[in-house]
Amino acid sequence: MENFTIWSLMIDISIISGLLLAGTILRAKVRWIQSLFLPASMIAGFLGLAFGRSGVGILPFSEQFSSYPTLLIAVIFGAIPIGAAKVRLSEVFHRVRDMFSYSIILTLSMWGAGVLFALLILNPIFRDLPNGFGLILGAGFLGGHGTAAAIGEGLAHAGWEEAMDLGMTSATVGILVAVLGGLFLIKRSTENGHTTFISSFRDLPSELKSGLMPASKRSAMGQETVSSNSIDPLVLHLAIIAFLIGISYWLTNILTELIPAVSIPLFSVAFILGLAFQGISRQLKADKYIDGRVMERIGGTATDFLVAFGIASINITVVMDYALPLVLLFAFGILWAYILFRFVGPNIFRDFWLEKSIFGWGWSTGTVAMGLALLRIVDPELKSRTPEDYALGYVGVAPVDIIIVTFAPILFALGLTWMIPIVLLLGAAVVVMIYKKAGWWGQGKHQNTSS
């Protein structure tokens, strides 16, 4: 591996910035791209994928550029609470409860249904398939390339050497499904009037199609809360988020050393520290010098770079020996993700079910980054508070993810693969039954806005 230097970082940022500029121009000028409503960050990512290491190899990205999304997603979630207005605890509880429950159902059922489909359908047809073949769906679609690598390594230790390549293929296909399928669902949802913050694609104003804001509709990005004689206002806000991310990284490493069996997500720690920082600054009456709009713009900047880097760094792997069973597994995964989107989301979420469900679609088929990218199409200002709810809810979901990734390969190695779908799908069913018994199921089905 090449030595990574500050200039390698600068080159990566320079290339992706150039692609973001190209994506902005293409979105503004090319009509068929406007009709897809692809954000400039997605266009930049696809250009990076086509002309980068996985494509023709023209763009000289460093070997480290695939690691940037992990840092950027921490910036996004760390910036969310800072400068935010006060909210009622009861309101937060209900929102986070719904997102936590939805995330648990999504996680358990995506892993469990994939394994069950393979055991019941694929293994009898393709007799050479390992019994754990269905794990490839959850590893790639739900987990992304990182989880695919973890599962692949575990299954390789259990004697299935090809699992790593299949997992990477699943993650790559999943991202494409997230983007293309997500755009289709968004278009259909706007036509059916399910979206809260955007109307029909045909009625959208020109600035939403081209991405260029006319002078009459432009608004300020934020306010100067301190004098530039002391410190530049933007530097103050950047310093806050950079400091919190550094502390989050340090704290995450300490927790990993203390509890090596548990992997705590960096972005969840960053969000919790952001909440703590906001609470302390409010007690000290210093929060009035932090502009929430500026923090939103910092988070939005990180999101655009995250999406561009995330797509451009896809490692395309084609495993021809498994092509047909993979296609069937992916087709089932798409169908299952749609069932979760269309029938579980509207019944779980009390408000903004479409916005939160489209985020779930992007997450359950691709990555959290893809979910955020799709969310920004239907909720450009993130008024549904979906990232905030997810960050808090995922604190409880993370241990479940860790248990699955840790023990699924072990059960496969012991020949107990059938236990995986039984336990996971039973767990998802229990959550649904609790919601129905408590009378929470279906409360938000016929409303798009919060009460």
Tab-separated table of C-alpha atoms in Angstrom:
chain	number	residue	atom	x	y	z
A	1	MET	CA	0.000	0.000	0.000
A	2	GLU	CA	1.261	3.440	-0.894
A	3	ASN	CA	2.237	5.900	1.830
A	4	PHE	CA	-0.703	8.150	2.592
A	5	THR	CA	0.235	11.830	2.881
A	6	ILE	CA	-1.551	15.149	3.248
A	7	TRP	CA	-1.078	15.576	-0.499
A	8	SER	CA	-2.854	12.299	-1.159
A	9	LEU	CA	-5.781	13.665	0.833
A	10	MET	CA	-5.629	16.931	-1.096
A	11	ILE	CA	-5.633	15.140	-4.444
A	12	ASP	CA	-8.621	12.998	-3.436
A	13	ILE	CA	-10.565	16.063	-2.300
A	14	SER	CA	-9.564	17.950	-5.440
A	15	ILE	CA	-10.722	15.156	-7.747
A	16	ILE	CA	-14.033	14.623	-6.008
A	17	SER	CA	-14.594	18.405	-5.877
A	18	GLY	CA	-14.054	18.605	-9.610
A	19	LEU	CA	-16.558	15.795	-10.081
A	20	LEU	CA	-19.046	17.617	-7.848
A	21	LEU	CA	-18.683	20.683	-10.074
A	22	ALA	CA	-19.201	18.498	-13.143
A	23	GLY	CA	-22.257	16.917	-11.510
A	24	THR	CA	-23.704	20.356	-10.751
A	25	ILE	CA	-23.258	21.461	-14.369
A	26	LEU	CA	-24.764	18.248	-15.762
A	27	ARG	CA	-27.753	18.552	-13.419
A	28	ALA	CA	-28.268	22.163	-14.515
A	29	LYS	CA	-27.940	21.586	-18.266
A	30	VAL	CA	-28.923	18.005	-19.180
A	31	ARG	CA	-32.696	17.461	-19.230
A	32	TRP	CA	-32.729	13.679	-18.869
A	33	ILE	CA	-30.523	13.969	-15.780
A	34	GLN	CA	-32.936	16.548	-14.397
A	35	SER	CA	-35.783	14.102	-14.959
A	36	LEU	CA	-33.985	11.562	-12.742
A	37	PHE	CA	-33.534	14.146	-9.961
A	38	LEU	CA	-30.072	12.833	-9.297
A	39	PRO	CA	-28.206	15.035	-6.811
A	40	ALA	CA	-24.878	16.377	-8.043
A	41	SER	CA	-23.169	14.217	-5.411
A	42	MET	CA	-24.601	11.041	-6.961
A	43	ILE	CA	-23.594	12.141	-10.448
A	44	ALA	CA	-20.099	12.860	-9.134
A	45	GLY	CA	-19.967	9.442	-7.523
A	46	PHE	CA	-20.932	7.644	-10.739
A	47	LEU	CA	-18.347	9.655	-12.687
A	48	GLY	CA	-15.738	8.697	-10.091
A	49	LEU	CA	-16.791	5.062	-10.364
A	50	ALA	CA	-16.581	5.100	-14.157
A	51	PHE	CA	-13.242	6.881	-14.423
A	52	GLY	CA	-11.616	5.722	-11.162
A	53	ARG	CA	-9.943	2.510	-10.069
A	54	SER	CA	-13.000	0.339	-10.736
A	55	GLY	CA	-13.512	1.846	-14.185
A	56	VAL	CA	-11.064	3.016	-16.823
A	57	GLY	CA	-8.514	4.079	-14.200
A	58	ILE	CA	-7.969	7.660	-15.338
A	59	LEU	CA	-8.587	9.369	-11.999
A	60	PRO	CA	-5.655	8.873	-9.579
A	61	PHE	CA	-7.522	8.337	-6.322
A	62	SER	CA	-5.360	7.220	-3.407
A	63	GLU	CA	-5.773	3.821	-1.793
A	64	GLN	CA	-7.355	5.525	1.221
A	65	PHE	CA	-10.259	7.306	-0.453
A	66	SER	CA	-12.715	4.513	0.350
A	67	SER	CA	-12.239	5.196	4.082
A	68	TYR	CA	-13.508	8.791	3.972
A	69	PRO	CA	-17.254	7.987	4.312
A	70	THR	CA	-16.705	6.650	7.839
A	71	LEU	CA	-15.387	10.040	8.955
A	72	LEU	CA	-17.883	12.075	6.965
A	73	ILE	CA	-20.915	10.290	8.368
A	74	ALA	CA	-19.651	11.094	11.872
A	75	VAL	CA	-19.480	14.777	10.882
A	76	ILE	CA	-23.072	14.635	9.652
A	77	PHE	CA	-24.471	13.120	12.837
A	78	GLY	CA	-22.225	15.100	15.141
A	79	ALA	CA	-23.488	18.372	13.634
A	80	ILE	CA	-27.191	17.519	13.936
A	81	PRO	CA	-27.806	18.424	17.629
A	82	ILE	CA	-25.550	21.479	17.751
A	83	GLY	CA	-27.514	24.710	17.487
A	84	ALA	CA	-30.823	22.828	17.306
A	85	ALA	CA	-33.943	24.209	18.919
A	86	LYS	CA	-35.415	22.662	22.064
A	87	VAL	CA	-37.860	19.787	21.624
A	88	ARG	CA	-40.302	18.110	23.984
A	89	LEU	CA	-39.046	14.848	25.494
A	90	SER	CA	-42.340	13.068	24.795
A	91	GLU	CA	-42.105	13.988	21.114
A	92	VAL	CA	-38.542	12.696	20.871
A	93	PHE	CA	-39.467	9.477	22.677
A	94	HIS	CA	-42.206	8.574	20.221
A	95	ARG	CA	-40.094	9.415	17.181
A	96	VAL	CA	-37.060	7.472	18.376
A	97	ARG	CA	-39.228	4.580	19.515
A	98	ASP	CA	-40.678	4.265	16.037
A	99	MET	CA	-37.311	4.502	14.282
A	100	PHE	CA	-35.742	2.022	16.693
A	101	SER	CA	-38.582	-0.462	16.152
A	102	TYR	CA	-38.481	-0.021	12.386
A	103	SER	CA	-34.715	-0.482	12.359
A	104	ILE	CA	-34.958	-3.651	14.459
A	105	ILE	CA	-37.636	-5.127	12.165
A	106	LEU	CA	-35.644	-4.162	9.091
A	107	THR	CA	-32.387	-5.592	10.441
A	108	LEU	CA	-33.743	-8.878	11.755
A	109	SER	CA	-35.990	-9.585	8.791
A	110	MET	CA	-33.512	-8.684	6.051
A	111	TRP	CA	-30.891	-11.035	7.480
A	112	GLY	CA	-33.394	-13.743	8.409
A	113	ALA	CA	-35.479	-13.664	5.234
A	114	GLY	CA	-32.386	-13.852	3.028
A	115	VAL	CA	-31.134	-16.987	4.777
A	116	LEU	CA	-34.590	-18.572	4.786
A	117	PHE	CA	-35.092	-17.901	1.055
A	118	ALA	CA	-31.765	-19.526	0.244
A	119	LEU	CA	-32.417	-22.560	2.429
A	120	LEU	CA	-35.942	-23.154	1.096
A	121	ILE	CA	-35.531	-22.186	-2.572
A	122	LEU	CA	-31.927	-21.776	-3.722
A	123	ASN	CA	-30.162	-24.642	-1.964
A	124	PRO	CA	-32.545	-27.338	-3.300
A	125	ILE	CA	-32.092	-25.984	-6.861
A	126	PHE	CA	-28.349	-25.257	-6.733
A	127	ARG	CA	-27.110	-28.164	-4.666
A	128	ASP	CA	-23.495	-26.966	-4.539
A	129	LEU	CA	-24.422	-23.756	-2.710
A	130	PRO	CA	-23.259	-23.489	0.913
A	131	ASN	CA	-26.085	-23.395	3.451
A	132	GLY	CA	-25.030	-19.911	4.469
A	133	PHE	CA	-25.464	-18.439	0.982
A	134	GLY	CA	-28.436	-16.353	2.131
A	135	LEU	CA	-26.190	-14.410	4.509
A	136	ILE	CA	-24.801	-12.682	1.425
A	137	LEU	CA	-28.018	-10.675	1.095
A	138	GLY	CA	-27.922	-9.093	4.546
A	139	ALA	CA	-24.149	-8.663	4.451
A	140	GLY	CA	-24.248	-6.645	1.232
A	141	PHE	CA	-27.663	-5.028	1.032
A	142	LEU	CA	-28.108	-4.121	4.686
A	143	GLY	CA	-24.525	-3.907	5.836
A	144	GLY	CA	-22.608	-2.509	2.872
A	145	HIS	CA	-19.013	-3.215	1.995
A	146	GLY	CA	-17.784	-3.075	5.597
A	147	THR	CA	-20.211	-5.695	6.885
A	148	ALA	CA	-19.680	-7.759	3.740
A	149	ALA	CA	-15.967	-7.857	4.533
A	150	ALA	CA	-16.631	-8.886	8.143
A	151	ILE	CA	-19.077	-11.640	7.194
A	152	GLY	CA	-16.832	-12.751	4.336
A	153	GLU	CA	-13.882	-13.109	6.673
A	154	GLY	CA	-15.920	-15.106	9.176
A	155	LEU	CA	-17.329	-17.428	6.533
A	156	ALA	CA	-13.880	-17.852	4.999
A	157	HIS	CA	-12.595	-19.039	8.375
A	158	ALA	CA	-15.499	-21.488	8.365
A	159	GLY	CA	-14.291	-22.903	5.058
A	160	TRP	CA	-16.203	-20.852	2.475
A	161	GLU	CA	-13.435	-18.961	0.671
A	162	GLU	CA	-15.638	-17.314	-1.990
A	163	ALA	CA	-17.833	-15.576	0.564
A	164	MET	CA	-15.755	-12.385	0.552
A	165	ASP	CA	-16.118	-11.875	-3.206
A	166	LEU	CA	-19.845	-12.612	-3.080
A	167	GLY	CA	-20.339	-10.185	-0.213
A	168	MET	CA	-18.597	-7.396	-2.084
A	169	THR	CA	-20.701	-8.120	-5.159
A	170	SER	CA	-23.848	-7.953	-3.044
A	171	ALA	CA	-22.825	-4.615	-1.546
A	172	THR	CA	-22.132	-3.147	-4.979
A	173	VAL	CA	-25.431	-4.317	-6.470
A	174	GLY	CA	-27.214	-3.130	-3.347
A	175	ILE	CA	-26.025	0.436	-3.798
A	176	LEU	CA	-27.248	0.493	-7.403
A	177	VAL	CA	-30.608	-0.899	-6.279
A	178	ALA	CA	-30.785	1.721	-3.536
A	179	VAL	CA	-30.232	4.591	-5.961
A	180	LEU	CA	-32.253	3.472	-8.988
A	181	GLY	CA	-35.039	1.822	-7.002
A	182	GLY	CA	-35.161	4.732	-4.587
A	183	LEU	CA	-35.624	7.253	-7.400
A	184	PHE	CA	-38.451	5.165	-8.836
A	185	LEU	CA	-40.178	4.979	-5.453
A	186	ILE	CA	-39.767	8.720	-4.911
A	187	LYS	CA	-41.311	9.533	-8.286
A	188	ARG	CA	-44.205	7.176	-7.642
A	189	SER	CA	-44.726	8.543	-4.134
A	190	THR	CA	-44.873	12.149	-5.317
A	191	GLU	CA	-47.458	11.182	-7.935
A	192	ASN	CA	-49.554	9.532	-5.204
A	193	GLY	CA	-49.242	12.531	-2.882
A	194	HIS	CA	-47.331	10.703	-0.145
A	195	THR	CA	-44.481	13.191	0.145
A	196	THR	CA	-44.623	16.084	2.596
A	197	PHE	CA	-41.921	18.467	1.422
A	198	ILE	CA	-42.033	18.064	-2.378
A	199	SER	CA	-45.015	17.822	-4.710
A	200	SER	CA	-45.407	16.069	-8.044
A	201	PHE	CA	-42.272	15.923	-10.155
A	202	ARG	CA	-44.158	17.708	-12.944
A	203	ASP	CA	-45.061	20.601	-10.649
A	204	LEU	CA	-41.683	21.071	-9.047
A	205	PRO	CA	-40.161	24.534	-9.528
A	206	SER	CA	-37.288	24.949	-11.951
A	207	GLU	CA	-34.694	25.303	-9.172
A	208	LEU	CA	-35.470	21.791	-7.923
A	209	LYS	CA	-35.022	20.415	-11.429
A	210	SER	CA	-31.894	22.326	-12.422
A	211	GLY	CA	-30.481	22.771	-8.929
A	212	LEU	CA	-29.865	26.483	-9.570
A	213	MET	CA	-31.581	28.914	-7.214
A	214	PRO	CA	-32.936	32.146	-8.784
A	215	ALA	CA	-31.959	35.412	-7.098
A	216	SER	CA	-35.508	36.052	-5.877
A	217	LYS	CA	-35.600	32.817	-3.881
A	218	ARG	CA	-32.135	32.809	-2.358
A	219	SER	CA	-31.757	32.800	1.433
A	220	ALA	CA	-28.876	33.343	3.826
A	221	MET	CA	-26.745	30.316	4.721
A	222	GLY	CA	-26.448	31.561	8.311
A	223	GLN	CA	-25.701	34.455	10.614
A	224	GLU	CA	-22.418	35.788	11.957
A	225	THR	CA	-22.604	35.154	15.692
A	226	VAL	CA	-19.095	36.364	16.567
A	227	SER	CA	-16.844	39.143	15.330
A	228	SER	CA	-14.302	38.187	12.710
A	229	ASN	CA	-11.788	40.321	14.651
A	230	SER	CA	-11.755	37.488	17.179
A	231	ILE	CA	-12.439	34.408	15.037
A	232	ASP	CA	-14.140	33.898	11.723
A	233	PRO	CA	-17.732	32.719	12.355
A	234	LEU	CA	-17.355	29.758	10.001
A	235	VAL	CA	-14.084	28.735	11.659
A	236	LEU	CA	-15.827	28.740	15.045
A	237	HIS	CA	-18.456	26.292	13.833
A	238	LEU	CA	-15.928	24.110	12.015
A	239	ALA	CA	-13.753	24.052	15.141
A	240	ILE	CA	-16.684	22.827	17.239
A	241	ILE	CA	-17.490	19.894	14.960
A	242	ALA	CA	-13.824	18.999	14.356
A	243	PHE	CA	-13.151	18.977	18.097
A	244	LEU	CA	-16.170	16.744	18.770
A	245	ILE	CA	-15.234	14.295	16.023
A	246	GLY	CA	-11.708	14.011	17.418
A	247	ILE	CA	-13.042	13.328	20.918
A	248	SER	CA	-15.524	10.827	19.473
A	249	TYR	CA	-12.759	8.941	17.685
A	250	TRP	CA	-10.628	8.863	20.845
A	251	LEU	CA	-13.570	7.701	22.964
A	252	THR	CA	-14.563	5.050	20.422
A	253	ASN	CA	-11.054	3.589	20.479
A	254	ILE	CA	-11.081	3.467	24.288
A	255	LEU	CA	-14.439	1.696	24.312
A	256	THR	CA	-13.185	-0.764	21.693
A	257	GLU	CA	-10.164	-1.593	23.851
A	258	LEU	CA	-12.308	-1.982	26.970
A	259	ILE	CA	-14.992	-4.032	25.198
A	260	PRO	CA	-13.285	-5.642	22.201
A	261	ALA	CA	-16.307	-7.826	21.414
A	262	VAL	CA	-18.503	-4.771	20.847
A	263	SER	CA	-17.967	-2.346	17.975
A	264	ILE	CA	-19.582	1.010	18.737
A	265	PRO	CA	-20.270	3.162	15.631
A	266	LEU	CA	-18.289	6.392	15.495
A	267	PHE	CA	-21.284	8.387	14.246
A	268	SER	CA	-23.437	7.330	17.222
A	269	VAL	CA	-20.752	8.486	19.666
A	270	ALA	CA	-20.411	11.744	17.713
A	271	PHE	CA	-24.154	12.335	17.905
A	272	ILE	CA	-24.276	11.682	21.664
A	273	LEU	CA	-21.339	14.036	22.239
A	274	GLY	CA	-23.077	16.594	20.046
A	275	LEU	CA	-26.126	16.343	22.297
A	276	ALA	CA	-23.926	16.749	25.374
A	277	PHE	CA	-22.149	19.756	23.857
A	278	GLN	CA	-25.459	21.398	23.007
A	279	GLY	CA	-26.779	20.788	26.520
A	280	ILE	CA	-23.679	22.236	28.167
A	281	SER	CA	-23.611	25.275	25.868
A	282	ARG	CA	-27.283	25.877	26.617
A	283	GLN	CA	-26.655	25.742	30.378
A	284	LEU	CA	-23.796	28.222	29.954
A	285	LYS	CA	-26.000	30.411	27.734
A	286	ALA	CA	-23.402	30.094	24.978
A	287	ASP	CA	-25.751	28.370	22.538
A	288	LYS	CA	-26.928	31.740	21.190
A	289	TYR	CA	-23.500	32.133	19.567
A	290	ILE	CA	-23.919	28.884	17.619
A	291	ASP	CA	-25.992	29.240	14.476
A	292	GLY	CA	-28.032	26.139	13.703
A	293	ARG	CA	-28.228	27.045	10.027
A	294	VAL	CA	-24.447	27.083	9.701
A	295	MET	CA	-24.215	23.689	11.392
A	296	GLU	CA	-26.818	22.364	8.946
A	297	ARG	CA	-24.693	23.598	6.053
A	298	ILE	CA	-21.626	21.847	7.482
A	299	GLY	CA	-23.623	18.636	7.752
A	300	GLY	CA	-24.955	19.115	4.220
A	301	THR	CA	-21.426	19.617	2.897
A	302	ALA	CA	-20.278	16.408	4.562
A	303	THR	CA	-23.278	14.561	3.088
A	304	ASP	CA	-22.454	15.601	-0.482
A	305	PHE	CA	-18.826	14.542	-0.134
A	306	LEU	CA	-19.846	11.320	1.602
A	307	VAL	CA	-22.214	10.286	-1.201
A	308	ALA	CA	-19.664	11.129	-3.901
A	309	PHE	CA	-16.827	9.267	-2.190
A	310	GLY	CA	-19.093	6.355	-1.245
A	311	ILE	CA	-20.225	5.653	-4.805
A	312	ALA	CA	-16.830	6.330	-6.397
A	313	SER	CA	-15.128	3.865	-4.047
A	314	ILE	CA	-17.373	0.900	-4.940
A	315	ASN	CA	-15.301	-2.220	-5.540
A	316	ILE	CA	-17.028	-3.962	-8.458
A	317	THR	CA	-16.601	-7.728	-8.261
A	318	VAL	CA	-18.305	-10.120	-10.601
A	319	VAL	CA	-18.442	-13.763	-9.556
A	320	MET	CA	-19.692	-15.578	-12.648
A	321	ASP	CA	-19.852	-19.006	-11.020
A	322	TYR	CA	-22.606	-17.740	-8.690
A	323	ALA	CA	-24.318	-15.408	-11.177
A	324	LEU	CA	-27.748	-17.091	-11.367
A	325	PRO	CA	-28.311	-17.765	-7.642
A	326	LEU	CA	-27.014	-14.260	-6.920
A	327	VAL	CA	-29.549	-12.744	-9.329
A	328	LEU	CA	-32.370	-14.702	-7.682
A	329	LEU	CA	-31.186	-13.736	-4.194
A	330	PHE	CA	-30.954	-10.072	-5.176
A	331	ALA	CA	-34.418	-10.166	-6.758
A	332	PHE	CA	-35.833	-11.550	-3.527
A	333	GLY	CA	-33.941	-8.913	-1.541
A	334	ILE	CA	-35.468	-6.131	-3.647
A	335	LEU	CA	-38.946	-7.563	-3.133
A	336	TRP	CA	-38.429	-7.896	0.627
A	337	ALA	CA	-37.061	-4.350	0.910
A	338	TYR	CA	-40.141	-3.079	-0.933
A	339	ILE	CA	-42.433	-4.943	1.461
A	340	LEU	CA	-40.678	-3.250	4.390
A	341	PHE	CA	-40.920	0.133	2.658
A	342	ARG	CA	-44.560	-0.105	1.619
A	343	PHE	CA	-46.230	-2.086	4.389
A	344	VAL	CA	-44.104	-1.780	7.538
A	345	GLY	CA	-43.023	1.873	7.333
A	346	PRO	CA	-46.536	3.377	6.980
A	347	ASN	CA	-47.738	1.358	9.974
A	348	ILE	CA	-44.755	2.051	12.241
A	349	PHE	CA	-44.095	5.758	11.784
A	350	ARG	CA	-46.507	8.219	13.354
A	351	ASP	CA	-45.386	11.016	11.031
A	352	PHE	CA	-43.388	11.498	7.807
A	353	TRP	CA	-43.691	7.794	7.016
A	354	LEU	CA	-42.659	8.238	3.374
A	355	GLU	CA	-39.529	10.226	4.170
A	356	LYS	CA	-38.445	7.823	6.887
A	357	SER	CA	-39.318	4.757	4.844
A	358	ILE	CA	-37.373	5.985	1.811
A	359	PHE	CA	-34.389	6.413	4.118
A	360	GLY	CA	-34.992	2.824	5.247
A	361	TRP	CA	-35.100	1.687	1.614
A	362	GLY	CA	-31.708	3.244	0.902
A	363	TRP	CA	-30.252	1.767	4.074
A	364	SER	CA	-31.745	-1.716	3.646
A	365	THR	CA	-30.571	-2.074	0.050
A	366	GLY	CA	-27.393	-0.020	0.028
A	367	THR	CA	-25.892	1.921	2.921
A	368	VAL	CA	-26.853	4.587	5.436
A	369	ALA	CA	-25.169	7.082	3.100
A	370	MET	CA	-27.512	6.071	0.276
A	371	GLY	CA	-30.464	6.403	2.621
A	372	LEU	CA	-29.378	9.940	3.473
A	373	ALA	CA	-28.939	10.804	-0.198
A	374	LEU	CA	-32.474	9.652	-1.052
A	375	LEU	CA	-33.850	11.387	2.031
A	376	ARG	CA	-32.426	14.701	0.872
A	377	ILE	CA	-34.426	14.448	-2.349
A	378	VAL	CA	-37.782	14.191	-0.528
A	379	ASP	CA	-36.722	16.192	2.534
A	380	PRO	CA	-34.037	18.699	1.439
A	381	GLU	CA	-33.976	20.531	4.772
A	382	LEU	CA	-34.197	17.317	6.872
A	383	LYS	CA	-37.280	18.640	8.640
A	384	SER	CA	-38.498	15.105	9.299
A	385	ARG	CA	-35.542	14.699	11.709
A	386	THR	CA	-34.911	11.258	10.281
A	387	PRO	CA	-31.087	11.306	10.731
A	388	GLU	CA	-31.493	12.438	14.335
A	389	ASP	CA	-33.973	9.656	15.083
A	390	TYR	CA	-31.808	7.060	13.353
A	391	ALA	CA	-28.665	8.100	15.220
A	392	LEU	CA	-30.386	7.694	18.590
A	393	GLY	CA	-32.286	4.562	17.612
A	394	TYR	CA	-29.244	2.847	16.170
A	395	VAL	CA	-27.535	2.930	19.565
A	396	GLY	CA	-29.924	0.116	20.501
A	397	VAL	CA	-29.746	-1.591	17.102
A	398	ALA	CA	-25.938	-1.724	16.931
A	399	PRO	CA	-25.580	-4.587	19.460
A	400	VAL	CA	-28.034	-6.648	17.393
A	401	ASP	CA	-25.965	-6.018	14.267
A	402	ILE	CA	-22.805	-7.021	16.103
A	403	ILE	CA	-24.358	-10.240	17.422
A	404	ILE	CA	-25.511	-11.236	13.935
A	405	VAL	CA	-22.167	-10.519	12.277
A	406	THR	CA	-20.302	-12.323	15.058
A	407	PHE	CA	-22.414	-15.438	15.521
A	408	ALA	CA	-23.911	-16.083	12.070
A	409	PRO	CA	-20.630	-17.474	10.659
A	410	ILE	CA	-20.195	-19.581	13.808
A	411	LEU	CA	-23.664	-21.112	13.434
A	412	PHE	CA	-22.875	-21.748	9.758
A	413	ALA	CA	-19.642	-23.515	10.687
A	414	LEU	CA	-21.471	-25.655	13.257
A	415	GLY	CA	-24.116	-26.667	10.734
A	416	LEU	CA	-26.839	-24.749	12.613
A	417	THR	CA	-27.726	-22.366	9.802
A	418	TRP	CA	-31.468	-22.949	10.266
A	419	MET	CA	-31.282	-21.281	13.683
A	420	ILE	CA	-30.449	-17.958	12.044
A	421	PRO	CA	-33.768	-17.320	10.231
A	422	ILE	CA	-35.828	-18.886	13.046
A	423	VAL	CA	-34.411	-16.604	15.741
A	424	LEU	CA	-34.224	-13.439	13.631
A	425	LEU	CA	-37.652	-13.636	12.010
A	426	LEU	CA	-39.232	-14.574	15.337
A	427	GLY	CA	-37.638	-11.473	16.870
A	428	ALA	CA	-39.037	-9.256	14.097
A	429	ALA	CA	-42.483	-10.813	14.556
A	430	VAL	CA	-42.369	-10.085	18.291
A	431	VAL	CA	-41.732	-6.369	17.654
A	432	VAL	CA	-44.681	-6.227	15.252
A	433	MET	CA	-46.953	-7.975	17.765
A	434	ILE	CA	-45.911	-5.576	20.522
A	435	TYR	CA	-46.821	-2.631	18.284
A	436	LYS	CA	-50.201	-4.120	17.448
A	437	LYS	CA	-51.017	-5.011	21.039
A	438	ALA	CA	-50.064	-1.527	22.245
A	439	GLY	CA	-52.257	0.067	19.578
A	440	TRP	CA	-49.336	1.810	17.898
A	441	TRP	CA	-49.531	-0.114	14.638
A	442	GLY	CA	-51.030	1.963	11.828
A	443	GLN	CA	-51.182	5.288	13.731
A	444	GLY	CA	-49.320	7.200	11.057
A	445	LYS	CA	-50.610	5.354	8.004
A	446	HIS	CA	-52.891	8.087	6.740
A	447	GLN	CA	-50.890	11.163	7.643
A	448	ASN	CA	-47.758	12.702	6.197
A	449	THR	CA	-47.081	15.453	8.714
A	450	SER	CA	-46.613	15.505	12.445
A	451	SER	CA	-49.589	16.394	14.594
